[in-house]
Coordinates of C-alpha atoms in Angstrom, one line a residue:
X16 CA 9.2 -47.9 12.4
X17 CA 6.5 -45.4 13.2
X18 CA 5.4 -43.3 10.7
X19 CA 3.8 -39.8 11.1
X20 CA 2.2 -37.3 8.4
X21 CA 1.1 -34.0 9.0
X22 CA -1.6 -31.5 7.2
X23 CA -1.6 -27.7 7.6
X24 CA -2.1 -25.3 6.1
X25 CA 1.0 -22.7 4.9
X26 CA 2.3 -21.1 7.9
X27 CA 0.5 -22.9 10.7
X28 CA 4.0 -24.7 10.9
X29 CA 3.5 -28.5 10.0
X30 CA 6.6 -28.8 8.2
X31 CA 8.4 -26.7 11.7
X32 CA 6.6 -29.5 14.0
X33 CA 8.0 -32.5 11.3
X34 CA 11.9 -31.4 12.1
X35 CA 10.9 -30.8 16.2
X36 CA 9.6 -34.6 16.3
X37 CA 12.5 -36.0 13.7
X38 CA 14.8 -34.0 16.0
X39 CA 13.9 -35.4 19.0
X40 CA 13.3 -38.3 18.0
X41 CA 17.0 -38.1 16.8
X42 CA 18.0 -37.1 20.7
X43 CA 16.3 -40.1 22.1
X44 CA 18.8 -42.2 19.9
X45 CA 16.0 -43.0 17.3
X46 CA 16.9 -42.9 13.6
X47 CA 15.2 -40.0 12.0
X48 CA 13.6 -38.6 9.1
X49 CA 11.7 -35.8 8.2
X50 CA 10.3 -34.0 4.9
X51 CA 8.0 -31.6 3.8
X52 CA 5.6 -31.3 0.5
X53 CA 4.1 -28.3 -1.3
X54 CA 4.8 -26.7 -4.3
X55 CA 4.3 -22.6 -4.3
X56 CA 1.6 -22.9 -2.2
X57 CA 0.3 -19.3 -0.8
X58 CA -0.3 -18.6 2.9
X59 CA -3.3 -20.8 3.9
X60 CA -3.0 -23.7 1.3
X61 CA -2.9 -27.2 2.5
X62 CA 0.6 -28.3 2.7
X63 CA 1.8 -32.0 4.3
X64 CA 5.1 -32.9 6.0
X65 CA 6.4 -36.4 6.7
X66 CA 8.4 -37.9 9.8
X67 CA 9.5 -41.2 10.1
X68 CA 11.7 -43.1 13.4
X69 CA 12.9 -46.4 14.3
X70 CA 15.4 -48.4 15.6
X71 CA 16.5 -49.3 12.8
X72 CA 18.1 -47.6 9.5
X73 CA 15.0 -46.0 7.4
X74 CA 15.2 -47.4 4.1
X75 CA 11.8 -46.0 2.5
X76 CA 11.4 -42.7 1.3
X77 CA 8.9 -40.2 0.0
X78 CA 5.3 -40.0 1.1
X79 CA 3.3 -41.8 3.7
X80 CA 0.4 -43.6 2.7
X81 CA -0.1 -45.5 5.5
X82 CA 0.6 -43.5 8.6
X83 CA 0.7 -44.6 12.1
X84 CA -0.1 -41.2 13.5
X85 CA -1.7 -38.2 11.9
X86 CA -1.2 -35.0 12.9
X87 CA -4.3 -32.3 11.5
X88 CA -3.6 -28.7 12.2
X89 CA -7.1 -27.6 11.6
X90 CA -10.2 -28.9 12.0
X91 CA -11.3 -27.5 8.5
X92 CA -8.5 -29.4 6.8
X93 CA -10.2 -32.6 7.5
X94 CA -13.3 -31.5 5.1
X95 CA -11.1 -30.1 2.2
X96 CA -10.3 -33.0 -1.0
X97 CA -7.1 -30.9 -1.9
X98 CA -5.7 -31.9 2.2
X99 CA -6.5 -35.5 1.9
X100 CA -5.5 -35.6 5.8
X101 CA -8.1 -39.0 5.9
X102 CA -6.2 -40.9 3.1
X103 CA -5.2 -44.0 4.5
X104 CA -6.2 -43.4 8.3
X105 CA -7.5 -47.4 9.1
X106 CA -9.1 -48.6 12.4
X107 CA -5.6 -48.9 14.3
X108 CA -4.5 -45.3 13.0
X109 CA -4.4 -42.6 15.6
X110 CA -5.4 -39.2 14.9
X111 CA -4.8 -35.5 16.3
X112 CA -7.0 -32.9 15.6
X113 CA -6.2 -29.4 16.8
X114 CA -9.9 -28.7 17.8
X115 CA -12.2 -27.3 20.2
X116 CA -14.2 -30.6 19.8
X117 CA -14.3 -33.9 21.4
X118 CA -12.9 -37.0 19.7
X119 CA -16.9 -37.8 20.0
X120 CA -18.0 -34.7 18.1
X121 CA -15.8 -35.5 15.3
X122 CA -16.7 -39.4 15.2
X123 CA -20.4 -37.8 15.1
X124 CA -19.8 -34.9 12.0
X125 CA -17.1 -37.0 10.2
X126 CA -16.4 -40.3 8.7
X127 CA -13.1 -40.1 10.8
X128 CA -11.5 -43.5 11.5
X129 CA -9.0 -44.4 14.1
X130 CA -8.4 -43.8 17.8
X131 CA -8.6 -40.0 17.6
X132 CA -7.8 -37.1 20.4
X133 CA -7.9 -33.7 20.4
X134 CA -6.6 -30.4 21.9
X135 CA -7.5 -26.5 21.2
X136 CA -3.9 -25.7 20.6
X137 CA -4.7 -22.5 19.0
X138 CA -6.3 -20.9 21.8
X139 CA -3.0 -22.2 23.9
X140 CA -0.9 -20.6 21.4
X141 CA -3.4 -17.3 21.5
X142 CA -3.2 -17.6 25.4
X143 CA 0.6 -17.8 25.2
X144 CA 1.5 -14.9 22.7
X145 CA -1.4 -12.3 22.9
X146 CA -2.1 -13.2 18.9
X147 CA -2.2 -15.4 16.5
X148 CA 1.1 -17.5 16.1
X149 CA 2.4 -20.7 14.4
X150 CA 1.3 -24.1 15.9
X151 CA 4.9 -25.9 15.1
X152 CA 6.2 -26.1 19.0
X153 CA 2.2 -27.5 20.4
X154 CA 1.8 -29.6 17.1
X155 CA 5.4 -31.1 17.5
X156 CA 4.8 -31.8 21.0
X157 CA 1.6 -33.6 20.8
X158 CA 2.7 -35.6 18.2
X159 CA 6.3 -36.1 20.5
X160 CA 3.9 -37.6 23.3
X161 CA 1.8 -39.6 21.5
X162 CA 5.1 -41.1 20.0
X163 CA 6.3 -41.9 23.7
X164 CA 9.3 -39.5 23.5
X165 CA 10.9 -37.4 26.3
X166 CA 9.9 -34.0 27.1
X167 CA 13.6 -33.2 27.6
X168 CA 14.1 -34.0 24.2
X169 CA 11.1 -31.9 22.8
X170 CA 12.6 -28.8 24.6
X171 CA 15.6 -29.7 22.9
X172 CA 14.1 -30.0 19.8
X173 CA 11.9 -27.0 20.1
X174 CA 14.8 -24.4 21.0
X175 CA 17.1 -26.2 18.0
X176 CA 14.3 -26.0 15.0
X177 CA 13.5 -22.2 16.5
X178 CA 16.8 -20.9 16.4
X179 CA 17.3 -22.1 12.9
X180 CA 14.1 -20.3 12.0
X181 CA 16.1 -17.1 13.6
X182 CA 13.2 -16.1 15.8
X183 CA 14.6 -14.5 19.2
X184 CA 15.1 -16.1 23.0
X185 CA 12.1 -14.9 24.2
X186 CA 9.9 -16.4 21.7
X187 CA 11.8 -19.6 21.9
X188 CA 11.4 -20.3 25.7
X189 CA 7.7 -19.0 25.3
X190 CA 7.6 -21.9 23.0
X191 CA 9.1 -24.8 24.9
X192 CA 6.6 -23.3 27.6
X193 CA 3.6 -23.5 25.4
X194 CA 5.3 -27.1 23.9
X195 CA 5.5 -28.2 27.6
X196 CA 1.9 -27.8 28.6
X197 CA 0.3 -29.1 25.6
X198 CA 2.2 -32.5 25.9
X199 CA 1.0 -32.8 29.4
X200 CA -2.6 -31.9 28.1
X201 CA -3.1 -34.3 25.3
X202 CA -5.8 -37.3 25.3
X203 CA -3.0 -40.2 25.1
X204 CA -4.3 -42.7 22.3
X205 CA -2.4 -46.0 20.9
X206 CA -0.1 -45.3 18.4
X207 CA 1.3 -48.6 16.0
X208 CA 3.5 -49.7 13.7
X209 CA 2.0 -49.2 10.5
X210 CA 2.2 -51.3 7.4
X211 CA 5.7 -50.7 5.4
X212 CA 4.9 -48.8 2.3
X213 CA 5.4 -50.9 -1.4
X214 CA 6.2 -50.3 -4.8
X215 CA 4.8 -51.8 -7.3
X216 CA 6.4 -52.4 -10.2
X217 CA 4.9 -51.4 -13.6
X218 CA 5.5 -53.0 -16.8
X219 CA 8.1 -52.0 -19.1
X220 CA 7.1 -49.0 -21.3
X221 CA 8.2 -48.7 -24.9
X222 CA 8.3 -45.2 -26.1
X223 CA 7.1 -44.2 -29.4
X224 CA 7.4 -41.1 -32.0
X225 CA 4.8 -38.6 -31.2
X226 CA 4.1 -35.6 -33.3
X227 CA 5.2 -32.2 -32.1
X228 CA 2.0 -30.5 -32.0
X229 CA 1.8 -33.2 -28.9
X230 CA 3.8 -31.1 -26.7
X231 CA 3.8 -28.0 -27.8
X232 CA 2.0 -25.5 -24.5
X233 CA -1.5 -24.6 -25.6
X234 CA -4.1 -22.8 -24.0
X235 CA -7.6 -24.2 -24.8
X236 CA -9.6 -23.5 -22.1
X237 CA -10.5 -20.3 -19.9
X238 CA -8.9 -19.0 -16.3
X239 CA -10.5 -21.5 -13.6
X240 CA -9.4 -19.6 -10.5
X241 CA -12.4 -18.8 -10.0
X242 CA -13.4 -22.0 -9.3
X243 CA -11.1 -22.8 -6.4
X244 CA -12.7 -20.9 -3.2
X245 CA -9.8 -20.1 -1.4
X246 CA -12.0 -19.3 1.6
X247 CA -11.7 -23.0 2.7
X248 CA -8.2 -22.0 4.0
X249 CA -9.1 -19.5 6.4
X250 CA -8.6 -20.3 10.5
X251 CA -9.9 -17.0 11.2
X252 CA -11.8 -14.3 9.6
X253 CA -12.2 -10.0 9.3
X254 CA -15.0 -9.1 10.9
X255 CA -16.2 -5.6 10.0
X256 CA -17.5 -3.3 13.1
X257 CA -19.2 -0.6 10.8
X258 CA -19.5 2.0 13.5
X259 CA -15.8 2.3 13.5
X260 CA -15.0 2.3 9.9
X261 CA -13.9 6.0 9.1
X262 CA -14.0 5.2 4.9
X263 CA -10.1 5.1 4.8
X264 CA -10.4 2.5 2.4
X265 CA -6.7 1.0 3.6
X266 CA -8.3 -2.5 3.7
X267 CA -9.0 -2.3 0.2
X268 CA -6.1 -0.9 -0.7
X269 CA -3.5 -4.0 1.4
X270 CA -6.0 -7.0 0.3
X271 CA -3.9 -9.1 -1.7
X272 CA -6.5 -11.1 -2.9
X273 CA -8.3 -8.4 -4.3
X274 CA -11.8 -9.9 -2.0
X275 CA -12.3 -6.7 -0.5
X276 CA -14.7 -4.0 -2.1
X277 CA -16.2 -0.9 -1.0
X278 CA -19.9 -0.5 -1.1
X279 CA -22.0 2.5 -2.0
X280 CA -21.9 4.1 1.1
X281 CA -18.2 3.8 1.6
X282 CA -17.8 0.5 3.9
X283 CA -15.9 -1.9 2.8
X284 CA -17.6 -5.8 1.5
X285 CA -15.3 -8.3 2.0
X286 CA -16.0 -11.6 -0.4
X287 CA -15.8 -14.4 2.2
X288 CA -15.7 -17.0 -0.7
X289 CA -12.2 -16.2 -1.4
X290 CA -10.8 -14.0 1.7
X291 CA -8.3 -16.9 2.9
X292 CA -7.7 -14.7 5.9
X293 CA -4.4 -13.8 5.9
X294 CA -5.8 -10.8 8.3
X295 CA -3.5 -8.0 6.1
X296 CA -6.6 -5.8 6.7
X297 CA -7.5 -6.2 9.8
X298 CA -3.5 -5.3 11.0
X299 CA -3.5 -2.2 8.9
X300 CA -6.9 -0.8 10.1
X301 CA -6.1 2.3 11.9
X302 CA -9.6 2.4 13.8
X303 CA -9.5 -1.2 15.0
X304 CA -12.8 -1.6 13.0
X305 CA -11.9 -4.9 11.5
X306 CA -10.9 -7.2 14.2
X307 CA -10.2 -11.3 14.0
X308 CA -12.7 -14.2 14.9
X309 CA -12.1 -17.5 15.0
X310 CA -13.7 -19.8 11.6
X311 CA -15.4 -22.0 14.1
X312 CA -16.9 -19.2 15.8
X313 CA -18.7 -17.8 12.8
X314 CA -20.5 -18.7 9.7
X315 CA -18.9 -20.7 7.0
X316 CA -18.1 -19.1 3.9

């Protein structure tokens, strides 16, 4: 059985790119399973989805700990505690990193393990659609190729999992296109069997009579939101060309994190600690005076 475990963040598409691999894996005449994880997580958050094949029926279920392939759909994910996208990567795990560096550059800035290969899929995708766009058709292809499955099948798989989604036939062949090239472009690296997961089994637990004030909901300690800098989710940030600004304030007014404020002489600030980049303003600028770079391009929050 090979087992694969993709990070993301919400709406870059891991858990889209899980179904495209379990699906054509499933067309290949594996057996297949797929399944996402996150909670309510907002746009941005680190989210994980889980794909297992084989032969063989799948009997395990539930998260991988022990991956044979792991699929990161950021760079920045790989730095962030919450994502976790290292947890049990050993020597004989390969590694994906959508990235505009080298498997070398990362060895170098990271304590990254395994055989690891890289591709800038979002510039691909930016190349493809004229904007910013999900990475679940390049993600699920990469992953597809590294797992030794057909590209007829990942076309498959890519126009099936789209049209579910409801998007249009344009968008879908653009897809399989952009899925297409970015399975002949990846760095091939070994991908093997990893260890089957266990369960251990705890002792027996006796329960015992606990007084209600033990569960009743209490609050007993302040707000801590801000303590979690959601800025560590952004892929791309607003970039503020003052000259342009007319004082419209409509960035301000769409932010739905509230990060944006408007200085003294009428330009807006926006607090990069917790902008997660969700680009709201930049879309709704009327004078094009807020315009999207890429994280890696510009300084770190």
């Amino acid at each position: 059985m090979l087992a694969v475990r993709f990070h993301g963040r919400g709406g870059q598409g891991a858990k889209t790119a899980s179904r495209i691999v379990g699906t054509a894996a499933f067309l290949a005449g594996y057996q297949a399973q797929d399944s996402p994880i996150y909670g309510a997580e907002r746009r941005g958050a680190p989210v994980a989805a889980f794909t297992r094949i084989s032969r063989d029926p799948i009997r395990e279920r539930g998260m991988i700990a022990r991956p044979a392939l792991v699929v990161a759909a950021d760079e920045s994910l790989l730095a962030d505690p919450a994502a976790r996208v290292l947890e049990g990567v050993t020597d004989h795990t390969a590694v994906f990193v959508n990235s505009v560096k080298s498997p070398e550059q990362l060895f170098t800035e990271t304590s990254i393990l395994g055989h690891v290969t890289t591709l800038d899929l979002t510039d691909l995708v930016i190349r493809q659609f004229d904007k910013l766009h999900a990475l679940s058709a390049p993600l699920g292809a990469v992953a597809a190729r590294l797992l030794g499955l057909g590209i007829v099948q990942v076309r498959e798989a890519v126009a099936r999992e789209l049209a579910d989604l409801g998007l249009d036939r344009t968008v879908i062949e653009q897809s399989q296109t952009l899925a297409e090239r970015c399975y002949d472009m990846v760095l091939l690296v070994p991908v093997r069997e990893a260890a089957r997961e266990t369960v251990e089994t705890a002792a027996m637990w006796a329960p015992v009579y606990e007084p209600p004030t033990r569960g009743t909901a209490r609050i007993t300690a302040g707000a801590n939101a801000p303590l979690r800098k959601t800025g560590t989710w952004r892929t791309f940030r607003p970039v503020l060309i003052p000259e342009k600004c007319n004082g419209c304030w409509l960035c301000f007014v769409y932010c739905p994190e509230g990060v944006i404020k408007i200085r003294d002489d009428g330009k807006p600030d926006i607090d990069y600690d917790y902008c997660k980049g969700c680009l709201d303003c930049v879309g709704m600028c009327p004078t094009h005076a807020l315009l999207a770079e890429r994280e890696s391009q510009g300084a770190k929050a």
